[in-house]
Short mmCIF file of C-alpha atoms and ligand atoms in Angstrom, two decimals:
data_model
loop_
_atom_site.label_atom_id
_atom_site.label_comp_id
_atom_site.label_asym_id
_atom_site.label_seq_id
_atom_site.Cartn_x
_atom_site.Cartn_y
_atom_site.Cartn_z
CA MET V 1299 -15.91 -7.93 -18.57
CA LYS V 1300 -12.10 -7.92 -18.68
CA THR V 1301 -10.51 -11.33 -18.33
CA MET V 1302 -6.93 -12.46 -18.21
CA THR V 1303 -6.11 -16.04 -19.11
CA LYS V 1304 -3.83 -17.95 -16.76
CA GLY V 1305 -3.17 -21.48 -17.99
CA ALA V 1306 -6.52 -22.94 -19.01
CA VAL V 1307 -8.59 -20.79 -16.62
CA ALA V 1308 -9.68 -17.20 -17.23
CA LEU V 1309 -9.24 -14.70 -14.42
CA PRO V 1310 -12.48 -12.69 -14.06
CA LEU V 1311 -11.31 -9.13 -13.58
CA ASN V 1312 -13.37 -6.31 -12.06
CA GLU V 1313 -16.19 -8.66 -11.12
CA ILE V 1314 -17.90 -9.63 -7.90
CA LEU V 1315 -18.10 -13.40 -7.64
CA ALA V 1316 -20.92 -14.97 -5.65
CA GLY V 1317 -20.39 -17.79 -3.19
CA ASP V 1318 -18.22 -19.05 -0.41
CA CYS V 1319 -14.78 -17.52 -0.81
CA ILE V 1320 -12.93 -20.81 -0.22
CA ASP V 1321 -14.77 -22.60 -3.04
CA VAL V 1322 -14.50 -19.60 -5.36
CA MET V 1323 -10.77 -19.09 -4.71
CA ASN V 1324 -10.09 -22.79 -5.26
CA ALA V 1325 -11.65 -22.49 -8.71
CA LEU V 1326 -9.41 -19.58 -9.77
CA PRO V 1327 -5.97 -20.09 -11.38
CA GLU V 1328 -3.02 -20.36 -9.03
CA ASN V 1329 -0.22 -17.74 -8.96
CA SER V 1330 -2.48 -15.17 -10.58
CA VAL V 1331 -3.03 -12.22 -8.23
CA ASP V 1332 -0.62 -9.58 -6.96
CA LEU V 1333 -2.27 -8.63 -3.69
CA ILE V 1334 -5.01 -9.91 -1.42
CA PHE V 1335 -6.81 -7.63 1.00
CA ALA V 1336 -8.97 -9.59 3.44
CA ASP V 1337 -11.40 -8.27 6.02
CA PRO V 1338 -12.69 -11.61 7.34
CA PRO V 1339 -15.41 -12.19 9.94
CA TYR V 1340 -14.08 -11.02 13.31
CA ASN V 1341 -15.88 -13.66 15.38
CA LEU V 1342 -16.97 -10.93 17.81
CA GLN V 1343 -18.76 -13.37 20.12
CA LEU V 1344 -21.29 -10.73 21.21
CA ARG V 1345 -23.43 -11.93 24.08
CA GLY V 1346 -26.82 -10.15 24.02
CA ASP V 1347 -27.60 -6.61 22.91
CA LEU V 1348 -25.20 -3.74 23.47
CA VAL V 1349 -26.97 -0.60 24.74
CA ARG V 1350 -25.96 3.04 25.18
CA PRO V 1351 -26.49 4.88 28.51
CA ASP V 1352 -29.81 6.21 27.10
CA ASN V 1353 -30.89 2.59 26.52
CA SER V 1354 -30.75 2.85 22.71
CA LYS V 1355 -29.41 -0.28 21.03
CA VAL V 1356 -25.94 -0.11 19.48
CA ASP V 1357 -25.85 -1.23 15.86
CA ALA V 1358 -23.28 -3.96 16.54
CA VAL V 1359 -22.01 -6.73 14.28
CA ASP V 1360 -24.33 -9.60 15.20
CA ASP V 1361 -24.82 -10.96 11.69
CA GLU V 1362 -24.96 -14.64 10.91
CA TRP V 1363 -21.76 -14.43 8.86
CA ASP V 1364 -19.83 -13.42 11.97
CA GLN V 1365 -20.96 -16.38 14.11
CA PHE V 1366 -18.67 -19.34 14.80
CA ALA V 1367 -19.42 -22.11 17.30
CA SER V 1368 -15.95 -22.06 18.89
CA PHE V 1369 -12.38 -20.86 18.44
CA ALA V 1370 -11.59 -24.24 16.89
CA VAL V 1371 -14.24 -23.74 14.22
CA TYR V 1372 -13.00 -20.22 13.53
CA ASP V 1373 -9.39 -21.45 13.28
CA LYS V 1374 -10.37 -24.18 10.84
CA PHE V 1375 -12.15 -21.61 8.67
CA THR V 1376 -9.17 -19.22 8.87
CA ARG V 1377 -6.68 -21.87 7.85
CA ALA V 1378 -8.87 -22.98 4.95
CA TRP V 1379 -9.34 -19.52 3.42
CA LEU V 1380 -5.68 -18.59 3.96
CA LYS V 1381 -4.58 -21.76 2.18
CA ALA V 1382 -6.86 -20.97 -0.76
CA ALA V 1383 -5.64 -17.36 -0.79
CA ARG V 1384 -1.96 -18.32 -0.73
CA ARG V 1385 -2.40 -20.60 -3.73
CA LEU V 1386 -3.75 -17.66 -5.75
CA LEU V 1387 -0.90 -15.29 -4.97
CA LYS V 1388 1.91 -14.81 -7.46
CA PRO V 1389 5.32 -15.80 -5.99
CA ASN V 1390 6.06 -12.14 -5.19
CA GLY V 1391 2.54 -11.42 -3.99
CA ALA V 1392 1.46 -10.24 -0.57
CA ILE V 1393 -1.58 -10.22 1.69
CA TRP V 1394 -3.14 -7.75 4.11
CA VAL V 1395 -5.55 -9.05 6.75
CA ILE V 1396 -7.44 -6.67 9.01
CA GLY V 1397 -8.88 -7.69 12.35
CA SER V 1398 -9.47 -6.78 15.97
CA TYR V 1399 -8.26 -8.35 19.22
CA HIS V 1400 -11.03 -10.93 18.82
CA ASN V 1401 -9.36 -12.63 15.86
CA ILE V 1402 -6.14 -11.01 14.70
CA PHE V 1403 -3.79 -13.05 16.93
CA ARG V 1404 -5.35 -16.26 15.71
CA VAL V 1405 -5.03 -15.05 12.09
CA GLY V 1406 -1.39 -14.06 12.71
CA ALA V 1407 -0.44 -17.52 13.90
CA ALA V 1408 -2.29 -19.15 11.00
CA LEU V 1409 -0.48 -16.89 8.51
CA GLN V 1410 2.92 -17.89 9.86
CA ASP V 1411 1.98 -21.58 10.03
CA GLN V 1412 1.05 -21.50 6.33
CA GLY V 1413 4.39 -20.05 5.23
CA PHE V 1414 3.43 -16.39 4.81
CA TRP V 1415 6.17 -14.02 5.99
CA ILE V 1416 4.93 -11.16 8.18
CA LEU V 1417 6.35 -7.83 7.00
CA ASN V 1418 4.61 -5.45 9.41
CA ASP V 1419 1.61 -5.16 11.61
CA VAL V 1420 -0.03 -1.81 11.06
CA VAL V 1421 -2.24 -0.27 13.70
CA TRP V 1422 -5.17 1.65 12.30
CA ARG V 1423 -5.92 4.13 15.08
CA LYS V 1424 -9.45 5.43 14.68
CA SER V 1425 -9.60 9.18 15.10
CA ASN V 1426 -13.34 8.92 15.88
CA PRO V 1427 -13.85 5.55 17.66
CA MET V 1428 -17.11 4.40 19.18
CA PRO V 1429 -17.00 5.02 22.96
CA ASN V 1430 -16.99 2.14 25.45
CA PHE V 1431 -20.59 2.43 26.66
CA ARG V 1432 -20.30 0.17 29.70
CA GLY V 1433 -17.17 1.87 31.01
CA LYS V 1434 -15.70 -1.49 31.93
CA ARG V 1435 -12.80 -1.57 29.47
CA PHE V 1436 -10.63 0.79 27.45
CA THR V 1437 -12.28 2.42 24.44
CA ASN V 1438 -11.51 0.09 21.60
CA ALA V 1439 -9.89 2.64 19.30
CA HIS V 1440 -7.84 0.62 16.85
CA GLU V 1441 -7.74 -2.35 14.53
CA THR V 1442 -4.68 -4.26 13.44
CA MET V 1443 -3.64 -5.09 9.92
CA ILE V 1444 -1.06 -7.75 9.19
CA TRP V 1445 0.92 -7.33 5.98
CA ALA V 1446 2.70 -10.50 4.87
CA GLY V 1447 4.59 -11.70 1.80
CA LYS V 1448 3.69 -15.04 0.19
CA GLY V 1449 6.95 -16.40 1.57
CA GLU V 1450 10.16 -15.28 3.23
CA ASN V 1451 11.88 -14.51 -0.07
CA ALA V 1452 8.95 -12.89 -1.89
CA LYS V 1453 9.96 -9.65 -3.61
CA TYR V 1454 6.79 -7.89 -2.51
CA THR V 1455 5.85 -4.42 -3.77
CA PHE V 1456 6.57 -1.57 -1.38
CA ASN V 1457 6.29 1.94 -2.81
CA TYR V 1458 8.37 3.58 -0.12
CA GLU V 1459 8.75 6.94 -1.89
CA ALA V 1460 5.05 7.19 -2.75
CA LEU V 1461 4.08 6.55 0.88
CA LYS V 1462 6.63 9.08 2.06
CA ALA V 1463 5.21 11.63 -0.38
CA LEU V 1464 1.71 10.83 0.92
CA ASN V 1465 3.03 11.65 4.40
CA GLU V 1466 4.49 15.05 3.40
CA GLY V 1467 8.05 13.81 3.02
CA ILE V 1468 8.21 11.88 6.29
CA GLN V 1469 8.75 8.11 6.26
CA MET V 1470 5.37 6.33 6.65
CA ARG V 1471 5.07 4.66 10.05
CA SER V 1472 3.14 1.59 11.08
CA ASP V 1473 0.51 3.54 13.05
CA TRP V 1474 -2.10 5.13 10.81
CA VAL V 1475 -4.57 7.64 12.23
CA LEU V 1476 -7.65 7.64 10.02
CA PRO V 1477 -11.36 8.12 10.74
CA ILE V 1478 -13.90 5.30 10.61
CA CYS V 1479 -16.30 5.37 7.69
CA THR V 1480 -19.04 7.96 8.33
CA GLY V 1481 -20.93 10.72 6.50
CA HIS V 1482 -21.50 10.58 2.76
CA GLU V 1483 -19.05 7.67 2.36
CA ARG V 1484 -21.19 5.39 4.55
CA LEU V 1485 -23.57 3.45 2.31
CA LYS V 1486 -27.21 3.31 3.36
CA ASP V 1487 -30.01 0.90 2.48
CA ASP V 1488 -33.50 1.95 1.34
CA ALA V 1489 -34.59 2.40 4.96
CA GLY V 1490 -31.68 4.78 5.59
CA ASP V 1491 -29.82 2.27 7.80
CA LYS V 1492 -26.19 1.29 7.32
CA ALA V 1493 -25.97 -1.00 4.29
CA HIS V 1494 -23.22 -3.01 5.99
CA PRO V 1495 -22.06 -3.07 9.63
CA THR V 1496 -18.31 -3.09 8.93
CA GLN V 1497 -17.75 -0.90 5.84
CA LYS V 1498 -14.09 0.14 5.87
CA PRO V 1499 -12.95 3.68 5.03
CA GLU V 1500 -11.61 4.26 1.54
CA SER V 1501 -8.63 6.13 3.03
CA LEU V 1502 -7.33 2.87 4.49
CA LEU V 1503 -7.48 1.05 1.16
CA HIS V 1504 -6.02 4.06 -0.64
CA ARG V 1505 -2.90 3.88 1.51
CA ILE V 1506 -2.64 0.11 1.20
CA LEU V 1507 -3.03 0.07 -2.58
CA VAL V 1508 -0.74 3.05 -3.25
CA GLY V 1509 1.86 1.51 -0.93
CA SER V 1510 1.78 -2.12 -1.99
CA THR V 1511 0.51 -2.33 -5.58
CA ASN V 1512 1.17 -0.70 -8.94
CA PRO V 1513 -1.33 0.38 -11.62
CA GLY V 1514 -2.54 -2.69 -13.54
CA ASP V 1515 -1.99 -5.07 -10.60
CA VAL V 1516 -4.73 -7.56 -9.70
CA VAL V 1517 -6.13 -7.18 -6.17
CA LEU V 1518 -8.41 -9.85 -4.73
CA ASP V 1519 -10.74 -9.33 -1.77
CA PRO V 1520 -12.40 -12.57 -0.59
CA PHE V 1521 -14.71 -10.81 1.92
CA PHE V 1522 -15.86 -8.01 -0.34
CA GLY V 1523 -18.84 -6.63 1.65
CA THR V 1524 -19.72 -3.23 0.17
CA GLY V 1525 -16.72 -3.40 -2.17
CA THR V 1526 -14.43 -0.79 -0.60
CA THR V 1527 -11.42 -2.59 -2.07
CA GLY V 1528 -12.98 -2.66 -5.54
CA ALA V 1529 -13.99 1.01 -5.42
CA VAL V 1530 -10.50 2.18 -4.48
CA ALA V 1531 -8.82 -0.26 -6.87
CA LYS V 1532 -10.89 1.13 -9.74
CA MET V 1533 -10.05 4.74 -8.79
CA LEU V 1534 -6.38 3.86 -8.70
CA GLY V 1535 -6.27 1.93 -11.98
CA ARG V 1536 -5.81 -1.52 -10.41
CA ASP V 1537 -7.95 -4.53 -11.42
CA PHE V 1538 -9.95 -6.24 -8.69
CA ILE V 1539 -11.71 -9.52 -8.01
CA GLY V 1540 -14.30 -9.48 -5.26
CA ILE V 1541 -15.93 -12.47 -3.57
CA GLU V 1542 -19.03 -12.07 -1.40
CA ARG V 1543 -21.58 -14.63 -0.40
CA GLU V 1544 -24.47 -12.27 0.54
CA GLU V 1545 -26.47 -11.07 -2.43
CA ALA V 1546 -27.58 -7.84 -0.72
CA TYR V 1547 -23.94 -6.76 -0.24
CA ARG V 1548 -23.03 -7.71 -3.80
CA LYS V 1549 -25.81 -5.44 -5.07
CA VAL V 1550 -24.63 -2.51 -2.93
CA ALA V 1551 -21.04 -3.03 -4.05
CA THR V 1552 -21.95 -3.31 -7.75
CA LYS V 1553 -23.83 -0.02 -7.69
CA ARG V 1554 -21.10 1.69 -5.72
CA ILE V 1555 -18.30 0.61 -8.05
CA ALA V 1556 -20.27 1.55 -11.17
CA ASN V 1557 -20.32 5.13 -9.89
CA VAL V 1558 -16.56 5.29 -9.28
CA ARG V 1559 -14.44 7.23 -11.74
CA ARG V 1560 -10.93 6.04 -12.47
CA PHE V 1561 -8.25 8.71 -11.94
CA ASP V 1562 -6.52 9.74 -15.16
CA ARG V 1563 -3.10 8.36 -16.12
CA ASP V 1564 -1.14 11.38 -14.86
CA ALA V 1565 -2.85 11.29 -11.48
CA LEU V 1566 -1.94 7.63 -11.11
CA GLN V 1567 1.79 8.26 -11.44
CA THR V 1568 3.32 8.14 -7.98
CA THR V 1569 6.74 9.06 -6.68
CA THR V 1570 9.22 6.29 -7.38
CA SER V 1571 12.48 5.45 -5.73
CA LYS V 1572 15.46 7.37 -7.11
CA ARG V 1573 17.35 4.11 -6.74
CA ALA V 1574 15.05 2.53 -9.30
CA GLU V 1575 16.13 5.06 -11.95
CA PRO V 1576 18.90 4.06 -14.35
CA ARG V 1577 22.43 4.81 -13.15
CA VAL V 1578 24.28 7.49 -15.13
CA PRO V 1579 28.04 7.73 -14.50
CA PHE V 1580 29.29 11.32 -14.25
CA GLY V 1581 31.92 10.47 -16.87
CA GLN V 1582 29.16 10.14 -19.47
CA LEU V 1583 28.47 13.87 -19.20
CA VAL V 1584 32.13 14.48 -20.15
CA GLU V 1585 32.21 11.85 -22.90
CA ARG V 1586 29.12 13.35 -24.47
CA GLY V 1587 30.52 16.91 -24.34
CA MET V 1588 27.86 18.17 -21.94
CA LEU V 1589 30.73 19.25 -19.68
CA ARG V 1590 34.25 19.93 -21.01
CA PRO V 1591 37.51 18.76 -19.41
CA GLY V 1592 39.08 21.79 -17.71
CA GLU V 1593 35.68 23.35 -16.98
CA ASN V 1594 35.02 24.46 -13.40
CA LEU V 1595 32.19 23.11 -11.27
CA TYR V 1596 30.95 25.17 -8.31
CA SER V 1597 29.52 23.93 -5.03
CA MET V 1598 25.82 24.67 -4.44
CA ASN V 1599 26.82 27.02 -1.59
CA ASN V 1600 29.33 28.69 -3.95
CA ARG V 1601 32.18 28.24 -1.45
CA HIS V 1602 34.22 25.70 -3.44
CA LYS V 1603 35.18 24.92 -7.00
CA ALA V 1604 36.88 22.01 -8.75
CA LYS V 1605 37.96 21.26 -12.31
CA VAL V 1606 36.48 18.52 -14.49
CA ARG V 1607 39.05 16.01 -15.82
CA ALA V 1608 38.82 13.94 -18.99
CA ASP V 1609 38.19 10.70 -17.08
CA GLY V 1610 35.14 12.07 -15.25
CA THR V 1611 36.92 12.83 -11.98
CA LEU V 1612 37.33 16.26 -10.38
CA ILE V 1613 40.45 17.98 -9.13
CA GLY V 1614 40.40 20.62 -6.40
CA ASP V 1615 43.20 22.47 -4.58
CA ASP V 1616 44.37 19.47 -2.58
CA ILE V 1617 42.06 16.67 -3.64
CA LYS V 1618 41.12 14.62 -6.65
CA GLY V 1619 38.42 11.96 -6.97
CA SER V 1620 34.79 11.42 -7.89
CA ILE V 1621 32.20 14.20 -7.69
CA HIS V 1622 31.09 12.63 -4.39
CA GLN V 1623 34.59 12.22 -2.87
CA VAL V 1624 35.70 15.76 -3.73
CA GLY V 1625 32.43 17.24 -2.42
CA ALA V 1626 32.71 15.30 0.86
CA HIS V 1627 36.37 16.35 1.32
CA LEU V 1628 35.67 20.04 0.71
CA GLU V 1629 32.73 20.04 3.12
CA GLY V 1630 34.58 17.94 5.74
CA ALA V 1631 31.60 15.56 5.60
CA PRO V 1632 31.62 11.74 5.74
CA SER V 1633 29.73 11.60 2.44
CA CYS V 1634 28.26 13.88 -0.19
CA ASN V 1635 25.85 13.42 -3.09
CA GLY V 1636 27.89 15.05 -5.84
CA TRP V 1637 24.87 15.18 -8.15
CA THR V 1638 23.06 17.62 -5.91
CA TYR V 1639 26.24 19.38 -4.67
CA TRP V 1640 27.89 20.52 -7.94
CA CYS V 1641 26.75 23.13 -10.48
CA PHE V 1642 28.16 24.41 -13.77
CA LYS V 1643 27.85 27.86 -15.35
CA ARG V 1644 26.19 28.58 -18.70
CA GLU V 1645 25.45 32.03 -20.06
CA GLY V 1646 25.82 33.59 -16.63
CA LYS V 1647 23.45 31.06 -15.01
CA THR V 1648 24.35 28.48 -12.35
CA VAL V 1649 22.85 25.08 -13.24
CA PRO V 1650 22.97 21.89 -11.10
CA ILE V 1651 24.76 19.01 -12.88
CA ASP V 1652 21.77 16.82 -12.00
CA VAL V 1653 19.87 18.57 -14.81
CA LEU V 1654 22.25 16.93 -17.29
CA ARG V 1655 21.76 13.52 -15.65
CA GLN V 1656 17.96 13.91 -15.91
CA GLN V 1657 18.36 14.82 -19.60
CA ILE V 1658 20.22 11.54 -20.22
CA ARG V 1659 17.65 9.58 -18.23
CA SER V 1660 14.75 10.98 -20.19
CA GLU V 1661 16.52 10.01 -23.42
CA MET V 1662 16.91 6.46 -22.02
CA ALA V 1663 13.19 6.30 -21.18
CA ASN V 1664 12.08 7.24 -24.73
C1 SAM R 755 -15.94 -7.72 7.68
S1 SAM R 755 -16.99 -7.77 6.31
C2 SAM R 755 -16.09 -6.95 5.02
C3 SAM R 755 -16.48 -5.54 4.81
C4 SAM R 755 -15.75 -4.85 3.65
N1 SAM R 755 -14.34 -4.73 3.89
C5 SAM R 755 -16.30 -3.46 3.35
O1 SAM R 755 -15.57 -2.46 3.41
O2 SAM R 755 -17.49 -3.38 3.07
C6 SAM R 755 -16.91 -9.46 5.87
C7 SAM R 755 -17.77 -9.85 4.67
O3 SAM R 755 -17.45 -11.18 4.30
C8 SAM R 755 -18.62 -11.86 3.91
N2 SAM R 755 -18.33 -13.29 4.17
C9 SAM R 755 -18.23 -13.92 5.36
N3 SAM R 755 -17.88 -15.18 5.19
C10 SAM R 755 -17.74 -15.37 3.86
C11 SAM R 755 -17.36 -16.48 3.08
N4 SAM R 755 -17.07 -17.66 3.63
N5 SAM R 755 -17.28 -16.32 1.73
C12 SAM R 755 -17.59 -15.14 1.16
N6 SAM R 755 -17.96 -14.04 1.86
C13 SAM R 755 -18.02 -14.16 3.20
C14 SAM R 755 -19.72 -11.27 4.77
O4 SAM R 755 -20.98 -11.41 4.15
C15 SAM R 755 -19.25 -9.82 4.92
O5 SAM R 755 -19.87 -9.00 3.96
#
């Protein structure tokens, strides 16, 4: 078992803790986890059996753990676990809570009342939802996830570039179309029935963990169920803490996670923000002799050229200034990224100046 000591109390990493999540969380050290993913009871309030048109019974969530006597009882429970969860979060930590129309509005209000700062609500649109058998309401085809920082000023993790890369270069939106958990991913018990009624798809947790944690972060899930959070955390090189009060689910989750293979180090590297990379002034290329004063730079489209000056500025026919200013002027554009616009010539080859910047950055990283 891997543990991390926080104050006097050890943080049990990559373990499934048994018991009521409020008691268990209250016994863990405060300010110790980076992210919480919570899939709490939905309080579905099902009245009687749900049947299909052919009279077969729908395998609905009617378990004891999802039963609450009233909204007031559910709200009291929600406020208690959120309070315990908030205490555990590091100052820059964040929480995701998933729910349906039955509970998510109540959870949203409780989150705000406790001082969490809502960052987004993300709609998980199910590409293969269960139909509405009675035909009396819309097909319930989505769930809502609330993503909130510990407080208004928390510097939460948001891997914008990695999410954009995951979405083929397009900014990730707040509506995610992903299938519900079926097929080989759906865990079965010895009788071949679903091992858990609300097992979440790994794709959902993959997106959440890639987008809002980094390798080595600690992710806590107080309603662990079959351990979807733990399985994906392990794959992605994050540490997890699971809490689950039902022994049968803990057993399923333990077996599942033992069979998960962690991706190798290279696979865990994700696209980072260019803005996070160290700044290299163009003048440094001149100071270090990578480019010589008097040398010509050529625009990427080969239509313009400008001369490098000793102070790291450029001079063109009727303009002088930074690589960005001269590029923008020559293109008649409001702005220009000089690093991707200008090239130099070496041994008959045209080379973007950004190559030299990357060379300096890799030296800085070593
Ligand atoms: C909605 S399910 C979570 C399913 C999970 N996300 C998955 O993918 O398998 C909620 C789980 O929380 C557990 N649970 C409910 N109340 C709890 C409590 N007070 N403390 C600990 N676990 C609890 C239930 O036994 C159930 O497995």
